[in-house]
Structures are given as C-alpha cells and as structure tokens.
Amino acid sequence: MKFSVTSEAAQWFIKELDLKPGGAVKIFTKIYGGIPTVYPSFFLGIAPGNKDDESTAKTVVDDITFYIESGNEWIVDNHDLTVEYNGQDVDYRFSD
C-alpha cells in the first residue's frame, strides 16, 4: 500500500521538530488508546529519525525523509496512509 506526506504536513514537521534539509522523521507504532476505526490498540508516534533506516515505507518531501520505522511497516499492509496538515496539527488518514 502507499505511504505519503503532503508538503503542508512536511512544513509543519520542519517547524515543530526544527528539522534541517536532509533530516528525517520516524513514524512508529505504540500500544495505547488506538487509531480510531483502523488499529484500535495502537497509536502513531513521531520523532526525529535516521534517513538510512531500512524501512520499506519511505517518502521524501521538501528534502526531509519520512519513514515508518523498520518493523512497523505492517500499518500500511492493508491501508494507504497519508499524513496531512489540518491547519493546527497533522492528521494521519488511512484509506483502503
């Protein structure tokens, strides 16, 4: 399935995480309250990352590498994931 990040969301990450060109953002799963209607026992975390991670779910937007942490790519096995900016924060949109 597909993993993508909009340019607006990339700009939000650049500002919030003080990222420099060539930087990276890691998206990872954690057991918690859940992603409503998709994975009820998990939520997504974010952190500055390593663009050389061996993830198979990776995209580059505005010179920033976004990736789903290696071993967590299963979250896009059956759904597309688009990270979008909502005017204040980012939303994680899953679709079939």
PDB file of N, CA and C in Angstrom, residues 1-82:
ATOM      1  N   MET A   1       0.844  -1.172   0.000  1.00  0.00           N
ATOM      2  CA  MET A   1       0.000   0.000   0.000  1.00  0.00           C
ATOM      3  C   MET A   1       0.896   1.244   0.000  1.00  0.00           C
ATOM      4  N   LYS A   2       0.285   2.411   0.005  1.00  0.00           N
ATOM      5  CA  LYS A   2       1.003   3.660  -0.209  1.00  0.00           C
ATOM      6  C   LYS A   2       1.160   4.463   1.085  1.00  0.00           C
ATOM      7  N   PHE A   3       2.324   5.094   1.263  1.00  0.00           N
ATOM      8  CA  PHE A   3       2.602   6.000   2.374  1.00  0.00           C
ATOM      9  C   PHE A   3       2.995   7.338   1.773  1.00  0.00           C
ATOM     10  N   SER A   4       2.303   8.414   2.169  1.00  0.00           N
ATOM     11  CA  SER A   4       2.624   9.731   1.621  1.00  0.00           C
ATOM     12  C   SER A   4       2.471  10.809   2.688  1.00  0.00           C
ATOM     13  N   VAL A   5       3.148  11.920   2.456  1.00  0.00           N
ATOM     14  CA  VAL A   5       3.115  13.084   3.342  1.00  0.00           C
ATOM     15  C   VAL A   5       2.903  14.297   2.455  1.00  0.00           C
ATOM     16  N   THR A   6       1.920  15.138   2.779  1.00  0.00           N
ATOM     17  CA  THR A   6       1.703  16.342   1.983  1.00  0.00           C
ATOM     18  C   THR A   6       2.804  17.357   2.276  1.00  0.00           C
ATOM     19  N   SER A   7       3.009  18.278   1.342  1.00  0.00           N
ATOM     20  CA  SER A   7       4.010  19.325   1.535  1.00  0.00           C
ATOM     21  C   SER A   7       3.680  20.184   2.752  1.00  0.00           C
ATOM     22  N   GLU A   8       2.394  20.460   2.972  1.00  0.00           N
ATOM     23  CA  GLU A   8       1.984  21.265   4.128  1.00  0.00           C
ATOM     24  C   GLU A   8       2.326  20.550   5.433  1.00  0.00           C
ATOM     25  N   ALA A   9       2.105  19.237   5.469  1.00  0.00           N
ATOM     26  CA  ALA A   9       2.459  18.462   6.662  1.00  0.00           C
ATOM     27  C   ALA A   9       3.975  18.451   6.853  1.00  0.00           C
ATOM     28  N   ALA A  10       4.721  18.324   5.762  1.00  0.00           N
ATOM     29  CA  ALA A  10       6.181  18.343   5.854  1.00  0.00           C
ATOM     30  C   ALA A  10       6.656  19.655   6.465  1.00  0.00           C
ATOM     31  N   GLN A  11       6.060  20.763   6.046  1.00  0.00           N
ATOM     32  CA  GLN A  11       6.445  22.064   6.598  1.00  0.00           C
ATOM     33  C   GLN A  11       6.142  22.146   8.092  1.00  0.00           C
ATOM     34  N   TRP A  12       5.038  21.557   8.521  1.00  0.00           N
ATOM     35  CA  TRP A  12       4.704  21.530   9.947  1.00  0.00           C
ATOM     36  C   TRP A  12       5.781  20.771  10.717  1.00  0.00           C
ATOM     37  N   PHE A  13       6.183  19.591  10.207  1.00  0.00           N
ATOM     38  CA  PHE A  13       7.226  18.810  10.870  1.00  0.00           C
ATOM     39  C   PHE A  13       8.543  19.576  10.915  1.00  0.00           C
ATOM     40  N   ILE A  14       8.898  20.233   9.819  1.00  0.00           N
ATOM     41  CA  ILE A  14      10.144  21.002   9.768  1.00  0.00           C
ATOM     42  C   ILE A  14      10.151  22.056  10.864  1.00  0.00           C
ATOM     43  N   LYS A  15       9.042  22.761  11.018  1.00  0.00           N
ATOM     44  CA  LYS A  15       8.945  23.811  12.039  1.00  0.00           C
ATOM     45  C   LYS A  15       8.925  23.217  13.445  1.00  0.00           C
ATOM     46  N   GLU A  16       8.063  22.245  13.685  1.00  0.00           N
ATOM     47  CA  GLU A  16       7.880  21.696  15.033  1.00  0.00           C
ATOM     48  C   GLU A  16       9.101  20.928  15.542  1.00  0.00           C
ATOM     49  N   LEU A  17       9.793  20.233  14.660  1.00  0.00           N
ATOM     50  CA  LEU A  17      10.943  19.424  15.063  1.00  0.00           C
ATOM     51  C   LEU A  17      12.272  20.102  14.754  1.00  0.00           C
ATOM     52  N   ASP A  18      12.207  21.354  14.251  1.00  0.00           N
ATOM     53  CA  ASP A  18      13.403  22.123  13.905  1.00  0.00           C
ATOM     54  C   ASP A  18      14.327  21.312  12.994  1.00  0.00           C
ATOM     55  N   LEU A  19      13.733  20.765  11.938  1.00  0.00           N
ATOM     56  CA  LEU A  19      14.481  19.918  11.010  1.00  0.00           C
ATOM     57  C   LEU A  19      15.274  20.752  10.017  1.00  0.00           C
ATOM     58  N   LYS A  20      16.403  20.250   9.650  1.00  0.00           N
ATOM     59  CA  LYS A  20      17.257  20.873   8.639  1.00  0.00           C
ATOM     60  C   LYS A  20      17.159  20.062   7.351  1.00  0.00           C
ATOM     61  N   PRO A  21      17.487  20.667   6.192  1.00  0.00           N
ATOM     62  CA  PRO A  21      17.477  19.905   4.939  1.00  0.00           C
ATOM     63  C   PRO A  21      18.288  18.617   5.086  1.00  0.00           C
ATOM     64  N   GLY A  22      17.728  17.542   4.562  1.00  0.00           N
ATOM     65  CA  GLY A  22      18.375  16.243   4.682  1.00  0.00           C
ATOM     66  C   GLY A  22      17.986  15.484   5.941  1.00  0.00           C
ATOM     67  N   GLY A  23      17.151  16.098   6.782  1.00  0.00           N
ATOM     68  CA  GLY A  23      16.715  15.457   8.025  1.00  0.00           C
ATOM     69  C   GLY A  23      15.704  14.351   7.772  1.00  0.00           C
ATOM     70  N   ALA A  24      15.248  13.748   8.860  1.00  0.00           N
ATOM     71  CA  ALA A  24      14.308  12.634   8.737  1.00  0.00           C
ATOM     72  C   ALA A  24      13.321  12.630   9.897  1.00  0.00           C
ATOM     73  N   VAL A  25      12.139  12.078   9.623  1.00  0.00           N
ATOM     74  CA  VAL A  25      11.099  11.898  10.634  1.00  0.00           C
ATOM     75  C   VAL A  25      10.718  10.427  10.659  1.00  0.00           C
ATOM     76  N   LYS A  26      10.789   9.847  11.844  1.00  0.00           N
ATOM     77  CA  LYS A  26      10.408   8.450  12.054  1.00  0.00           C
ATOM     78  C   LYS A  26       8.975   8.418  12.580  1.00  0.00           C
ATOM     79  N   ILE A  27       8.151   7.584  11.979  1.00  0.00           N
ATOM     80  CA  ILE A  27       6.798   7.332  12.460  1.00  0.00           C
ATOM     81  C   ILE A  27       6.790   5.893  12.962  1.00  0.00           C
ATOM     82  N   PHE A  28       6.325   5.707  14.184  1.00  0.00           N
ATOM     83  CA  PHE A  28       6.369   4.381  14.785  1.00  0.00           C
ATOM     84  C   PHE A  28       5.060   4.080  15.493  1.00  0.00           C
ATOM     85  N   THR A  29       4.808   2.804  15.726  1.00  0.00           N
ATOM     86  CA  THR A  29       3.584   2.401  16.420  1.00  0.00           C
ATOM     87  C   THR A  29       3.874   2.187  17.896  1.00  0.00           C
ATOM     88  N   LYS A  30       2.855   2.493  18.704  1.00  0.00           N
ATOM     89  CA  LYS A  30       2.911   2.238  20.140  1.00  0.00           C
ATOM     90  C   LYS A  30       1.563   1.687  20.565  1.00  0.00           C
ATOM     91  N   ILE A  31       1.582   0.772  21.497  1.00  0.00           N
ATOM     92  CA  ILE A  31       0.319   0.261  22.029  1.00  0.00           C
ATOM     93  C   ILE A  31      -0.240   1.317  22.972  1.00  0.00           C
ATOM     94  N   TYR A  32      -1.495   1.689  22.744  1.00  0.00           N
ATOM     95  CA  TYR A  32      -2.144   2.728  23.546  1.00  0.00           C
ATOM     96  C   TYR A  32      -3.616   2.725  23.222  1.00  0.00           C
ATOM     97  N   GLY A  33      -4.218   3.900  23.230  1.00  0.00           N
ATOM     98  CA  GLY A  33      -5.650   4.055  23.019  1.00  0.00           C
ATOM     99  C   GLY A  33      -6.119   3.715  21.627  1.00  0.00           C
ATOM    100  N   GLY A  34      -5.264   3.847  20.650  1.00  0.00           N
ATOM    101  CA  GLY A  34      -5.616   3.377  19.327  1.00  0.00           C
ATOM    102  C   GLY A  34      -5.888   4.443  18.300  1.00  0.00           C
ATOM    103  N   ILE A  35      -5.816   4.010  17.062  1.00  0.00           N
ATOM    104  CA  ILE A  35      -6.159   4.834  15.916  1.00  0.00           C
ATOM    105  C   ILE A  35      -7.612   4.509  15.612  1.00  0.00           C
ATOM    106  N   PRO A  36      -8.519   5.438  15.833  1.00  0.00           N
ATOM    107  CA  PRO A  36      -9.951   5.124  15.684  1.00  0.00           C
ATOM    108  C   PRO A  36     -10.270   4.458  14.348  1.00  0.00           C
ATOM    109  N   THR A  37     -10.964   3.368  14.406  1.00  0.00           N
ATOM    110  CA  THR A  37     -11.508   2.591  13.293  1.00  0.00           C
ATOM    111  C   THR A  37     -10.477   1.821  12.463  1.00  0.00           C
ATOM    112  N   VAL A  38      -9.187   2.005  12.691  1.00  0.00           N
ATOM    113  CA  VAL A  38      -8.201   1.294  11.879  1.00  0.00           C
ATOM    114  C   VAL A  38      -7.465   0.243  12.710  1.00  0.00           C
ATOM    115  N   TYR A  39      -6.722   0.671  13.704  1.00  0.00           N
ATOM    116  CA  TYR A  39      -5.989  -0.231  14.586  1.00  0.00           C
ATOM    117  C   TYR A  39      -6.305   0.159  16.021  1.00  0.00           C
ATOM    118  N   PRO A  40      -7.316  -0.458  16.625  1.00  0.00           N
ATOM    119  CA  PRO A  40      -7.828   0.010  17.913  1.00  0.00           C
ATOM    120  C   PRO A  40      -6.862  -0.081  19.092  1.00  0.00           C
ATOM    121  N   SER A  41      -5.772  -0.797  18.998  1.00  0.00           N
ATOM    122  CA  SER A  41      -4.855  -0.907  20.138  1.00  0.00           C
ATOM    123  C   SER A  41      -3.566  -0.110  19.955  1.00  0.00           C
ATOM    124  N   PHE A  42      -3.441   0.634  18.872  1.00  0.00           N
ATOM    125  CA  PHE A  42      -2.187   1.318  18.572  1.00  0.00           C
ATOM    126  C   PHE A  42      -2.399   2.798  18.283  1.00  0.00           C
ATOM    127  N   PHE A  43      -1.353   3.588  18.525  1.00  0.00           N
ATOM    128  CA  PHE A  43      -1.328   4.951  18.033  1.00  0.00           C
ATOM    129  C   PHE A  43       0.026   5.178  17.382  1.00  0.00           C
ATOM    130  N   LEU A  44       0.148   6.287  16.658  1.00  0.00           N
ATOM    131  CA  LEU A  44       1.388   6.592  15.958  1.00  0.00           C
ATOM    132  C   LEU A  44       2.173   7.641  16.725  1.00  0.00           C
ATOM    133  N   GLY A  45       3.457   7.400  16.863  1.00  0.00           N
ATOM    134  CA  GLY A  45       4.358   8.366  17.459  1.00  0.00           C
ATOM    135  C   GLY A  45       5.274   8.924  16.387  1.00  0.00           C
ATOM    136  N   ILE A  46       5.873  10.074  16.671  1.00  0.00           N
ATOM    137  CA  ILE A  46       6.832  10.684  15.747  1.00  0.00           C
ATOM    138  C   ILE A  46       8.075  11.094  16.520  1.00  0.00           C
ATOM    139  N   ALA A  47       9.194  11.101  15.832  1.00  0.00           N
ATOM    140  CA  ALA A  47      10.455  11.536  16.418  1.00  0.00           C
ATOM    141  C   ALA A  47      11.413  11.849  15.274  1.00  0.00           C
ATOM    142  N   PRO A  48      12.405  12.717  15.533  1.00  0.00           N
ATOM    143  CA  PRO A  48      13.450  12.867  14.522  1.00  0.00           C
ATOM    144  C   PRO A  48      14.045  11.487  14.255  1.00  0.00           C
ATOM    145  N   GLY A  49      14.404  11.238  13.005  1.00  0.00           N
ATOM    146  CA  GLY A  49      14.842   9.896  12.651  1.00  0.00           C
ATOM    147  C   GLY A  49      16.156   9.853  11.913  1.00  0.00           C
ATOM    148  N   ASN A  50      16.441   8.687  11.359  1.00  0.00           N
ATOM    149  CA  ASN A  50      17.653   8.417  10.600  1.00  0.00           C
ATOM    150  C   ASN A  50      17.238   8.052   9.180  1.00  0.00           C
ATOM    151  N   LYS A  51      17.571   8.889   8.213  1.00  0.00           N
ATOM    152  CA  LYS A  51      17.107   8.645   6.844  1.00  0.00           C
ATOM    153  C   LYS A  51      17.646   7.353   6.249  1.00  0.00           C
ATOM    154  N   ASP A  52      18.623   6.739   6.899  1.00  0.00           N
ATOM    155  CA  ASP A  52      19.183   5.484   6.411  1.00  0.00           C
ATOM    156  C   ASP A  52      18.485   4.259   7.000  1.00  0.00           C
ATOM    157  N   ASP A  53      17.403   4.456   7.767  1.00  0.00           N
ATOM    158  CA  ASP A  53      16.638   3.322   8.299  1.00  0.00           C
ATOM    159  C   ASP A  53      16.247   2.416   7.138  1.00  0.00           C
ATOM    160  N   GLU A  54      16.182   1.121   7.380  1.00  0.00           N
ATOM    161  CA  GLU A  54      15.905   0.143   6.325  1.00  0.00           C
ATOM    162  C   GLU A  54      14.422  -0.024   6.020  1.00  0.00           C
ATOM    163  N   SER A  55      13.605   0.898   6.435  1.00  0.00           N
ATOM    164  CA  SER A  55      12.162   0.818   6.212  1.00  0.00           C
ATOM    165  C   SER A  55      11.832   0.681   4.732  1.00  0.00           C
ATOM    166  N   THR A  56      10.785  -0.069   4.458  1.00  0.00           N
ATOM    167  CA  THR A  56      10.289  -0.179   3.086  1.00  0.00           C
ATOM    168  C   THR A  56       9.167   0.817   2.821  1.00  0.00           C
ATOM    169  N   ALA A  57       8.740   1.564   3.846  1.00  0.00           N
ATOM    170  CA  ALA A  57       7.694   2.589   3.708  1.00  0.00           C
ATOM    171  C   ALA A  57       8.342   3.936   3.963  1.00  0.00           C
ATOM    172  N   LYS A  58       8.761   4.588   2.866  1.00  0.00           N
ATOM    173  CA  LYS A  58       9.571   5.795   2.970  1.00  0.00           C
ATOM    174  C   LYS A  58       9.190   6.750   1.857  1.00  0.00           C
ATOM    175  N   THR A  59       9.223   8.053   2.149  1.00  0.00           N
ATOM    176  CA  THR A  59       8.990   9.069   1.130  1.00  0.00           C
ATOM    177  C   THR A  59       9.815  10.301   1.481  1.00  0.00           C
ATOM    178  N   VAL A  60      10.205  11.070   0.474  1.00  0.00           N
ATOM    179  CA  VAL A  60      10.958  12.302   0.692  1.00  0.00           C
ATOM    180  C   VAL A  60      10.107  13.465   0.215  1.00  0.00           C
ATOM    181  N   VAL A  61       9.901  14.434   1.107  1.00  0.00           N
ATOM    182  CA  VAL A  61       9.118  15.627   0.793  1.00  0.00           C
ATOM    183  C   VAL A  61       9.891  16.828   1.314  1.00  0.00           C
ATOM    184  N   ASP A  62      10.088  17.832   0.459  1.00  0.00           N
ATOM    185  CA  ASP A  62      10.798  19.061   0.839  1.00  0.00           C
ATOM    186  C   ASP A  62      12.151  18.763   1.495  1.00  0.00           C
ATOM    187  N   ASP A  63      12.885  17.807   0.943  1.00  0.00           N
ATOM    188  CA  ASP A  63      14.224  17.404   1.382  1.00  0.00           C
ATOM    189  C   ASP A  63      14.248  16.798   2.790  1.00  0.00           C
ATOM    190  N   ILE A  64      13.100  16.297   3.246  1.00  0.00           N
ATOM    191  CA  ILE A  64      13.011  15.582   4.519  1.00  0.00           C
ATOM    192  C   ILE A  64      12.534  14.161   4.217  1.00  0.00           C
ATOM    193  N   THR A  65      13.210  13.175   4.775  1.00  0.00           N
ATOM    194  CA  THR A  65      12.812  11.781   4.610  1.00  0.00           C
ATOM    195  C   THR A  65      11.824  11.417   5.713  1.00  0.00           C
ATOM    196  N   PHE A  66      10.659  10.950   5.313  1.00  0.00           N
ATOM    197  CA  PHE A  66       9.641  10.470   6.247  1.00  0.00           C
ATOM    198  C   PHE A  66       9.572   8.965   6.074  1.00  0.00           C
ATOM    199  N   TYR A  67       9.563   8.238   7.178  1.00  0.00           N
ATOM    200  CA  TYR A  67       9.501   6.789   7.054  1.00  0.00           C
ATOM    201  C   TYR A  67       8.777   6.179   8.247  1.00  0.00           C
ATOM    202  N   ILE A  68       8.190   5.035   7.985  1.00  0.00           N
ATOM    203  CA  ILE A  68       7.609   4.232   9.051  1.00  0.00           C
ATOM    204  C   ILE A  68       8.727   3.322   9.538  1.00  0.00           C
ATOM    205  N   GLU A  69       8.986   3.377  10.824  1.00  0.00           N
ATOM    206  CA  GLU A  69      10.116   2.663  11.405  1.00  0.00           C
ATOM    207  C   GLU A  69      10.164   1.207  10.942  1.00  0.00           C
ATOM    208  N   SER A  70      11.352   0.760  10.625  1.00  0.00           N
ATOM    209  CA  SER A  70      11.557  -0.622  10.203  1.00  0.00           C
ATOM    210  C   SER A  70      10.932  -1.571  11.222  1.00  0.00           C
ATOM    211  N   GLY A  71      10.134  -2.506  10.726  1.00  0.00           N
ATOM    212  CA  GLY A  71       9.413  -3.428  11.589  1.00  0.00           C
ATOM    213  C   GLY A  71       7.984  -2.994  11.877  1.00  0.00           C
ATOM    214  N   ASN A  72       7.659  -1.730  11.563  1.00  0.00           N
ATOM    215  CA  ASN A  72       6.310  -1.207  11.780  1.00  0.00           C
ATOM    216  C   ASN A  72       5.557  -0.990  10.471  1.00  0.00           C
ATOM    217  N   GLU A  73       6.154  -1.397   9.354  1.00  0.00           N
ATOM    218  CA  GLU A  73       5.534  -1.162   8.051  1.00  0.00           C
ATOM    219  C   GLU A  73       4.197  -1.871   7.890  1.00  0.00           C
ATOM    220  N   TRP A  74       3.891  -2.808   8.778  1.00  0.00           N
ATOM    221  CA  TRP A  74       2.620  -3.540   8.705  1.00  0.00           C
ATOM    222  C   TRP A  74       1.419  -2.606   8.754  1.00  0.00           C
ATOM    223  N   ILE A  75       1.597  -1.388   9.280  1.00  0.00           N
ATOM    224  CA  ILE A  75       0.438  -0.483   9.357  1.00  0.00           C
ATOM    225  C   ILE A  75      -0.035  -0.026   7.985  1.00  0.00           C
ATOM    226  N   VAL A  76       0.804  -0.217   6.957  1.00  0.00           N
ATOM    227  CA  VAL A  76       0.370   0.128   5.598  1.00  0.00           C
ATOM    228  C   VAL A  76       0.234  -1.114   4.713  1.00  0.00           C
ATOM    229  N   ASP A  77       0.198  -2.287   5.318  1.00  0.00           N
ATOM    230  CA  ASP A  77      -0.005  -3.515   4.538  1.00  0.00           C
ATOM    231  C   ASP A  77      -1.381  -3.551   3.880  1.00  0.00           C
ATOM    232  N   ASN A  78      -2.404  -3.092   4.586  1.00  0.00           N
ATOM    233  CA  ASN A  78      -3.776  -3.176   4.080  1.00  0.00           C
ATOM    234  C   ASN A  78      -4.449  -1.831   3.882  1.00  0.00           C
ATOM    235  N   HIS A  79      -3.744  -0.755   4.173  1.00  0.00           N
ATOM    236  CA  HIS A  79      -4.305   0.594   4.058  1.00  0.00           C
ATOM    237  C   HIS A  79      -3.242   1.539   3.520  1.00  0.00           C
ATOM    238  N   ASP A  80      -3.683   2.559   2.782  1.00  0.00           N
ATOM    239  CA  ASP A  80      -2.808   3.673   2.438  1.00  0.00           C
ATOM    240  C   ASP A  80      -2.773   4.604   3.638  1.00  0.00           C
ATOM    241  N   LEU A  81      -1.645   5.255   3.869  1.00  0.00           N
ATOM    242  CA  LEU A  81      -1.523   6.242   4.935  1.00  0.00           C
ATOM    243  C   LEU A  81      -1.042   7.548   4.335  1.00  0.00           C
ATOM    244  N   THR A  82      -1.833   8.604   4.537  1.00  0.00           N
ATOM    245  CA  THR A  82      -1.453   9.949   4.116  1.00  0.00           C
ATOM    246  C   THR A  82      -1.373  10.825   5.352  1.00  0.00           C
TER     247      THR A  82
END
